[in-house]
Short mmCIF file of C-alpha atoms in Angstrom, two decimals:
data_model
loop_
_atom_site.label_atom_id
_atom_site.label_comp_id
_atom_site.label_asym_id
_atom_site.label_seq_id
_atom_site.Cartn_x
_atom_site.Cartn_y
_atom_site.Cartn_z
CA UNK A 1 -37.44 22.98 -5.24
CA UNK A 2 -36.44 21.85 -8.61
CA UNK A 3 -34.54 18.72 -9.26
CA UNK A 4 -30.86 19.35 -9.80
CA UNK A 5 -28.01 17.21 -10.89
CA UNK A 6 -25.52 16.01 -8.26
CA UNK A 7 -22.91 18.77 -7.97
CA UNK A 8 -19.93 16.55 -8.37
CA UNK A 9 -21.23 15.07 -11.60
CA UNK A 10 -21.51 18.42 -13.43
CA UNK A 11 -18.48 19.10 -15.48
CA UNK A 12 -17.12 22.58 -15.55
CA UNK A 13 -16.16 24.03 -18.88
CA UNK A 14 -12.58 25.13 -19.27
CA UNK A 15 -11.94 26.93 -22.45
CA UNK A 16 -8.90 25.77 -24.32
CA UNK A 17 -8.40 22.46 -22.59
CA UNK A 18 -8.46 19.42 -24.88
CA UNK A 19 -7.61 21.28 -28.05
CA UNK A 20 -10.77 23.35 -28.44
CA UNK A 21 -10.78 27.05 -28.08
CA UNK A 22 -13.84 29.21 -28.32
CA UNK A 23 -13.58 33.06 -28.56
CA UNK A 24 -15.70 34.60 -25.85
CA UNK A 25 -16.89 37.46 -27.93
CA UNK A 26 -19.89 36.39 -30.00
CA UNK A 27 -21.26 39.53 -31.48
CA UNK A 28 -20.26 43.16 -32.09
CA UNK A 29 -22.70 46.01 -32.88
CA UNK A 30 -21.34 49.07 -34.58
CA UNK A 31 -23.54 52.17 -34.34
CA UNK A 32 -22.77 55.32 -36.31
CA UNK A 33 -24.41 58.60 -37.23
CA UNK A 34 -24.26 60.25 -40.69
CA UNK A 35 -24.73 63.74 -39.32
CA UNK A 36 -22.62 63.94 -36.20
CA UNK A 37 -18.94 65.08 -36.52
CA UNK A 38 -17.94 62.71 -33.65
CA UNK A 39 -18.91 59.86 -35.93
CA UNK A 40 -16.47 60.77 -38.69
CA UNK A 41 -13.78 58.26 -37.65
CA UNK A 42 -16.32 55.58 -37.09
CA UNK A 43 -17.76 56.00 -40.62
CA UNK A 44 -14.28 55.71 -41.99
CA UNK A 45 -13.60 52.64 -39.88
CA UNK A 46 -16.82 50.92 -41.11
CA UNK A 47 -15.86 51.68 -44.70
CA UNK A 48 -12.19 50.79 -44.66
CA UNK A 49 -11.18 48.50 -41.76
CA UNK A 50 -14.33 46.67 -40.74
CA UNK A 51 -14.69 44.38 -43.81
CA UNK A 52 -11.21 43.04 -43.22
CA UNK A 53 -11.70 42.58 -39.50
CA UNK A 54 -14.95 40.81 -40.23
CA UNK A 55 -13.34 38.53 -42.77
CA UNK A 56 -10.61 37.70 -40.32
CA UNK A 57 -13.05 36.76 -37.60
CA UNK A 58 -15.82 34.57 -38.98
CA UNK A 59 -16.77 33.55 -35.43
CA UNK A 60 -17.89 37.05 -34.48
CA UNK A 61 -21.32 38.25 -35.67
CA UNK A 62 -21.07 41.84 -36.81
CA UNK A 63 -23.98 44.21 -37.17
CA UNK A 64 -23.82 47.78 -38.37
CA UNK A 65 -26.74 50.15 -37.67
CA UNK A 66 -27.31 53.88 -37.57
CA UNK A 67 -28.10 55.62 -34.26
CA UNK A 68 -29.04 59.11 -35.41
CA UNK A 69 -28.03 62.15 -33.38
CA UNK A 70 -25.99 60.16 -30.97
CA UNK A 71 -22.25 59.43 -30.46
CA UNK A 72 -20.93 56.26 -32.18
CA UNK A 73 -20.73 53.20 -30.01
CA UNK A 74 -19.40 49.65 -30.25
CA UNK A 75 -21.16 47.03 -28.17
CA UNK A 76 -19.62 43.59 -27.65
CA UNK A 77 -21.77 40.60 -26.62
CA UNK A 78 -20.17 37.75 -24.79
CA UNK A 79 -20.89 34.05 -24.21
CA UNK A 80 -21.50 34.61 -20.54
CA UNK A 81 -24.48 36.88 -21.46
CA UNK A 82 -22.83 40.17 -20.56
CA UNK A 83 -22.05 43.14 -22.83
CA UNK A 84 -19.38 45.71 -23.10
CA UNK A 85 -19.99 49.10 -24.69
CA UNK A 86 -17.30 51.57 -25.80
CA UNK A 87 -18.15 55.03 -26.99
CA UNK A 88 -15.89 55.95 -29.88
CA UNK A 89 -16.61 59.60 -30.35
CA UNK A 90 -13.98 61.73 -32.06
CA UNK A 91 -11.69 58.64 -32.53
CA UNK A 92 -9.66 57.87 -35.57
CA UNK A 93 -10.18 54.56 -37.39
CA UNK A 94 -6.98 52.99 -36.05
CA UNK A 95 -7.89 54.05 -32.49
CA UNK A 96 -11.28 52.40 -33.02
CA UNK A 97 -9.52 49.31 -34.28
CA UNK A 98 -7.63 49.04 -30.97
CA UNK A 99 -10.96 49.29 -29.08
CA UNK A 100 -12.37 46.54 -31.28
CA UNK A 101 -9.40 44.29 -30.47
CA UNK A 102 -9.91 45.03 -26.81
CA UNK A 103 -13.50 43.88 -27.12
CA UNK A 104 -12.41 40.79 -29.03
CA UNK A 105 -9.79 39.78 -26.42
CA UNK A 106 -12.09 40.38 -23.46
CA UNK A 107 -13.85 37.51 -21.69
CA UNK A 108 -16.99 39.49 -20.81
CA UNK A 109 -16.23 39.31 -17.07
CA UNK A 110 -16.04 42.29 -14.89
CA UNK A 111 -12.65 43.83 -14.36
CA UNK A 112 -11.42 42.72 -10.99
CA UNK A 113 -8.13 42.84 -9.15
CA UNK A 114 -6.56 39.42 -8.78
CA UNK A 115 -3.56 38.99 -6.66
CA UNK A 116 -2.84 35.20 -7.29
CA UNK A 117 -1.82 34.43 -10.76
CA UNK A 118 -2.80 30.75 -11.00
CA UNK A 119 -6.47 29.74 -10.62
CA UNK A 120 -7.16 25.99 -10.44
CA UNK A 121 -10.10 23.74 -9.79
CA UNK A 122 -8.03 20.60 -9.82
CA UNK A 123 -7.51 18.76 -6.60
CA UNK A 124 -4.10 19.17 -4.98
CA UNK A 125 -1.59 16.83 -6.65
CA UNK A 126 0.41 16.03 -3.49
CA UNK A 127 -2.33 16.25 -1.04
CA UNK A 128 -2.18 17.64 2.48
CA UNK A 129 0.85 16.79 4.58
CA UNK A 130 0.14 14.56 7.45
CA UNK A 131 2.41 13.82 10.48
CA UNK A 132 1.04 10.30 10.84
CA UNK A 133 1.99 9.08 7.34
CA UNK A 134 5.34 8.59 5.77
CA UNK A 135 8.48 7.53 7.52
CA UNK A 136 8.00 9.76 10.44
CA UNK A 137 10.38 12.09 12.14
CA UNK A 138 12.83 10.97 14.77
CA UNK A 139 13.09 13.45 17.57
CA UNK B 1 -1.68 54.07 -42.83
CA UNK B 2 -1.80 51.32 -45.38
CA UNK B 3 1.17 49.50 -43.86
CA UNK B 4 -0.36 49.65 -40.40
CA UNK B 5 -3.63 48.43 -41.83
CA UNK B 6 -1.82 45.44 -43.58
CA UNK B 7 0.01 44.62 -40.40
CA UNK B 8 -3.10 44.71 -38.30
CA UNK B 9 -4.98 42.54 -40.76
CA UNK B 10 -2.13 40.06 -40.85
CA UNK B 11 -2.12 40.04 -37.09
CA UNK B 12 -5.89 39.74 -36.85
CA UNK B 13 -6.04 36.71 -39.06
CA UNK B 14 -6.83 33.52 -37.27
CA UNK B 15 -3.78 31.37 -36.45
CA UNK B 16 -5.20 28.58 -38.66
CA UNK B 17 -4.52 30.61 -41.79
CA UNK B 18 -1.36 32.26 -40.46
CA UNK B 19 0.74 29.20 -39.78
CA UNK B 20 1.07 25.89 -41.46
CA UNK B 21 -0.77 22.94 -39.92
CA UNK B 22 0.59 21.60 -36.74
CA UNK B 23 1.83 18.37 -38.13
CA UNK B 24 4.29 20.34 -40.25
CA UNK B 25 5.64 22.26 -37.28
CA UNK B 26 8.34 20.67 -35.17
CA UNK B 27 6.98 19.16 -31.95
CA UNK B 28 10.41 19.16 -30.52
CA UNK B 29 13.53 20.66 -31.91
CA UNK B 30 15.51 17.40 -31.97
CA UNK B 31 17.69 18.12 -29.02
CA UNK B 32 19.24 21.23 -30.37
CA UNK B 33 17.32 23.57 -28.13
CA UNK B 34 18.26 22.17 -24.79
CA UNK B 35 19.52 25.17 -22.93
CA UNK B 36 22.07 25.01 -20.11
CA UNK B 37 20.96 21.65 -18.99
CA UNK B 38 23.30 20.09 -16.51
CA UNK B 39 21.86 17.17 -14.61
CA UNK B 40 18.68 16.41 -12.83
CA UNK B 41 18.19 15.51 -9.26
CA UNK B 42 15.38 13.07 -8.64
CA UNK B 43 14.35 12.88 -5.07
CA UNK B 44 11.86 10.10 -4.52
CA UNK B 45 9.52 11.58 -1.92
CA UNK B 46 8.21 8.86 0.42
CA UNK B 47 9.72 5.92 -1.39
CA UNK B 48 7.94 3.45 0.83
CA UNK B 49 4.50 4.83 -0.02
CA UNK B 50 5.11 3.37 -3.44
CA UNK B 51 4.16 -0.06 -2.25
CA UNK B 52 0.91 1.20 -0.67
CA UNK B 53 -0.31 3.11 -3.72
CA UNK B 54 -1.16 1.06 -6.71
CA UNK B 55 0.38 2.57 -9.79
CA UNK B 56 -2.13 3.00 -12.56
CA UNK B 57 -0.80 1.70 -15.87
CA UNK B 58 -1.52 4.65 -18.13
CA UNK B 59 -3.38 7.28 -16.30
CA UNK B 60 -4.74 10.55 -17.58
CA UNK B 61 -3.44 10.53 -21.04
CA UNK B 62 -3.83 14.07 -22.23
CA UNK B 63 -5.78 14.46 -25.46
CA UNK B 64 -4.16 14.84 -28.75
CA UNK B 65 -2.33 18.05 -29.57
CA UNK B 66 -4.55 20.95 -30.49
CA UNK B 67 -5.41 21.62 -34.14
CA UNK B 68 -4.40 25.15 -33.75
CA UNK B 69 -0.89 25.73 -34.98
CA UNK B 70 1.65 26.54 -32.40
CA UNK B 71 3.27 29.83 -32.03
CA UNK B 72 6.89 30.05 -31.21
CA UNK B 73 7.11 29.56 -27.52
CA UNK B 74 10.46 30.10 -25.97
CA UNK B 75 9.35 33.11 -24.05
CA UNK B 76 11.96 33.29 -21.37
CA UNK B 77 15.11 33.79 -23.37
CA UNK B 78 15.60 32.49 -26.86
CA UNK B 79 18.82 34.16 -27.52
CA UNK B 80 20.92 31.67 -25.39
CA UNK B 81 23.63 29.78 -27.38
CA UNK B 82 22.62 26.28 -28.19
CA UNK B 83 24.63 23.65 -26.45
CA UNK B 84 24.71 19.88 -26.53
CA UNK B 85 22.03 18.50 -24.24
CA UNK B 86 23.42 16.80 -21.18
CA UNK B 87 23.06 13.11 -20.74
CA UNK B 88 20.22 11.89 -18.72
CA UNK B 89 20.96 10.60 -15.20
CA UNK B 90 20.20 6.92 -14.76
CA UNK B 91 17.80 7.73 -11.94
CA UNK B 92 15.75 9.87 -14.30
CA UNK B 93 15.65 7.01 -16.73
CA UNK B 94 14.47 4.73 -13.96
CA UNK B 95 12.00 6.92 -12.07
CA UNK B 96 10.43 9.22 -14.70
CA UNK B 97 8.19 6.41 -16.11
CA UNK B 98 6.91 5.86 -12.54
CA UNK B 99 6.30 9.63 -12.23
CA UNK B 100 4.47 9.57 -15.47
CA UNK B 101 2.31 6.65 -14.47
CA UNK B 102 0.87 8.35 -11.44
CA UNK B 103 -2.40 10.20 -12.10
CA UNK B 104 -1.85 13.76 -11.09
CA UNK B 105 0.99 15.93 -12.28
CA UNK B 106 2.20 19.40 -11.58
CA UNK B 107 4.96 21.56 -13.11
CA UNK B 108 6.57 24.82 -12.24
CA UNK B 109 6.95 26.68 -15.40
CA UNK B 110 8.94 29.91 -15.72
CA UNK B 111 7.69 32.75 -17.83
CA UNK B 112 10.02 35.73 -17.90
CA UNK B 113 11.80 34.29 -14.88
CA UNK B 114 8.72 34.07 -12.72
CA UNK B 115 7.55 30.67 -11.49
CA UNK B 116 4.02 29.44 -11.78
CA UNK B 117 3.06 26.12 -10.24
CA UNK B 118 0.37 24.68 -12.55
CA UNK B 119 -1.57 21.57 -13.40
CA UNK B 120 -3.43 20.82 -16.53
CA UNK B 121 -6.43 22.93 -17.02
CA UNK B 122 -5.32 25.85 -14.85
CA UNK B 123 -5.47 29.40 -15.94
CA UNK B 124 -2.59 31.81 -15.38
CA UNK B 125 -2.94 35.52 -15.32
CA UNK B 126 0.39 36.84 -16.51
CA UNK B 127 1.53 40.11 -14.89
CA UNK B 128 1.87 41.74 -18.30
CA UNK B 129 0.23 41.93 -21.68
CA UNK B 130 2.05 39.65 -24.05
CA UNK B 131 2.69 41.39 -27.31
CA UNK B 132 1.97 39.75 -30.61
CA UNK B 133 -0.42 37.03 -29.47
CA UNK B 134 -4.11 36.73 -30.25
CA UNK B 135 -6.69 34.55 -28.45
CA UNK B 136 -6.41 31.00 -29.53
CA UNK B 137 -2.62 30.99 -30.01
CA UNK B 138 -0.87 28.00 -28.53
CA UNK B 139 2.42 28.54 -26.68
CA UNK B 140 4.85 25.79 -25.86
CA UNK B 141 6.30 26.38 -22.45
CA UNK B 142 9.74 24.80 -22.20
CA UNK B 143 11.25 26.30 -19.19
CA UNK B 144 10.45 24.47 -15.86
CA UNK B 145 12.17 23.94 -12.53
CA UNK B 146 9.92 21.16 -11.13
CA UNK B 147 7.94 18.41 -12.60
CA UNK B 148 6.15 16.17 -10.16
CA UNK B 149 3.39 13.74 -9.32
CA UNK B 150 2.09 12.68 -5.95
CA UNK B 151 5.17 10.75 -4.78
CA UNK B 152 7.90 11.88 -7.09
CA UNK B 153 9.53 15.17 -8.02
CA UNK B 154 11.93 15.87 -10.80
CA UNK B 155 13.95 18.89 -9.82
CA UNK B 156 15.93 20.65 -12.49
CA UNK B 157 19.29 22.28 -11.84
CA UNK B 158 18.34 24.94 -12.46
CA UNK B 159 15.89 23.85 -15.23
CA UNK B 160 14.40 20.55 -16.16
CA UNK B 161 15.54 19.12 -19.45
CA UNK B 162 12.97 20.34 -21.94
CA UNK B 163 12.94 16.99 -23.80
CA UNK B 164 11.32 15.37 -20.80
CA UNK B 165 7.99 17.11 -20.86
CA UNK B 166 5.56 18.91 -23.16
CA UNK B 167 3.63 21.74 -21.77
CA UNK B 168 1.31 23.82 -23.91
CA UNK B 169 -0.80 26.86 -23.08
CA UNK B 170 -3.63 28.52 -25.00
CA UNK B 171 -3.96 32.30 -25.01
CA UNK B 172 -7.45 32.94 -23.74
CA UNK B 173 -7.54 36.69 -24.01
CA UNK B 174 -6.64 39.89 -22.27
CA UNK B 175 -8.11 41.10 -19.00
CA UNK B 176 -7.85 44.42 -17.23
CA UNK B 177 -8.10 45.43 -13.70
CA UNK B 178 -10.28 48.27 -12.35
CA UNK B 179 -8.79 51.73 -12.79
CA UNK B 180 -6.31 52.51 -10.07
CA UNK B 181 -6.42 56.04 -8.65
CA UNK B 182 -3.62 57.53 -6.69
CA UNK B 183 -3.88 61.05 -5.24
CA UNK B 184 -0.51 62.80 -4.97
CA UNK B 185 -0.61 65.40 -2.28
CA UNK B 186 2.02 67.20 -0.25
CA UNK B 187 1.53 68.61 3.16
CA UNK B 188 0.66 72.33 3.58
CA UNK B 189 -0.04 72.56 -0.07
CA UNK B 190 -3.42 72.61 -1.68
CA UNK B 191 -2.28 71.18 -4.92
CA UNK B 192 -3.51 67.64 -5.60
CA UNK B 193 -2.62 65.49 -8.58
CA UNK B 194 -4.62 62.44 -9.35
CA UNK B 195 -2.82 59.70 -11.25
CA UNK B 196 -4.73 56.91 -13.01
CA UNK B 197 -3.39 53.65 -14.18
CA UNK B 198 -4.91 50.52 -15.63
CA UNK B 199 -2.90 47.45 -16.45
CA UNK B 200 -3.75 44.70 -18.95
CA UNK B 201 -2.94 41.08 -18.43
CA UNK B 202 -2.74 38.08 -20.79
CA UNK B 203 -4.60 35.00 -19.57
CA UNK B 204 -3.22 31.63 -20.46
CA UNK B 205 -4.77 28.18 -19.96
CA UNK B 206 -2.55 25.17 -19.55
CA UNK B 207 -4.03 22.92 -22.24
CA UNK B 208 -1.55 20.11 -22.16
CA UNK B 209 0.99 18.66 -19.78
CA UNK B 210 2.66 15.45 -20.82
CA UNK B 211 5.68 13.66 -19.56
CA UNK B 212 7.82 12.31 -22.49
CA UNK B 213 9.15 8.85 -22.98
CA UNK B 214 12.86 8.66 -21.95
CA UNK B 215 13.63 5.64 -24.15
CA UNK B 216 14.49 7.61 -27.28
CA UNK B 217 16.79 10.05 -25.44
CA UNK B 218 20.44 9.70 -24.76
#
């Protein structure tokens, strides 16, 4: 049993609160192949669009590496330690740009269905209603 | 191709370079943007509790406004004709400072007509993908129906005067749901059609919720 901090004393990070925002996507790997025809759009993307995307996002580390005899792939690495990989075979450069934006906007969490729109960890502002407090009800 | 490229690059650029610094942007549009404000109803909930609960002098002051420049924020409907803002009810003048002094605060903001009851720090998953925003953009939410603390609620009719509060949200990103699969099948017919759909949602984080001072308002 290791020693742990008291649970109530641990603060929970909430991205964006207090004026600081951190993009969740840390790193993107671009893999291409010089020989495969499915990598044609990817090679064009790396030549034409990737430098501008990289310049616009200094907070994302970008690596480009060959992966011979395989389809082109983009892999996004996130702050929570997870990865997302998208195969971009036979895609045009602008289609690949959309996939890159998808990876940039993602949080790294698994896709899950959420029915309630608001998620909060704050305690309830007005508290729980009690019949024994307040002015009471005359029957 | 080149135009689409230029537009995408302009869009991809970080908001710091895209907009002037936040101190150059208007915090509040000087009373010109108060839309269909009539009068407020303040219902002091449990007035007598006021004596029991000590009011803290200046509680939970939200931190300074974010360094990120603000995007234009009137999401609900910006095409309304501008009218003269209504005069504040005396009860608002009297009770809003008490509301502001209480520690917790909630607000019911409306985005595209849908209400979301939020407090500071909550995340909101909008039921649509907001076009034209990138992660890190700050939105000013100015349409609200309720603004409340533990004992007091300011209820708008139908909306709270937007000069009375400042609510900002940061665009965190876009999330998706798992792929939905629906099999279309008719009876006594072997044909099956499978329909797939996958929706994308914009995630907001309420970064700031501040009750404004009523002294400078008429």
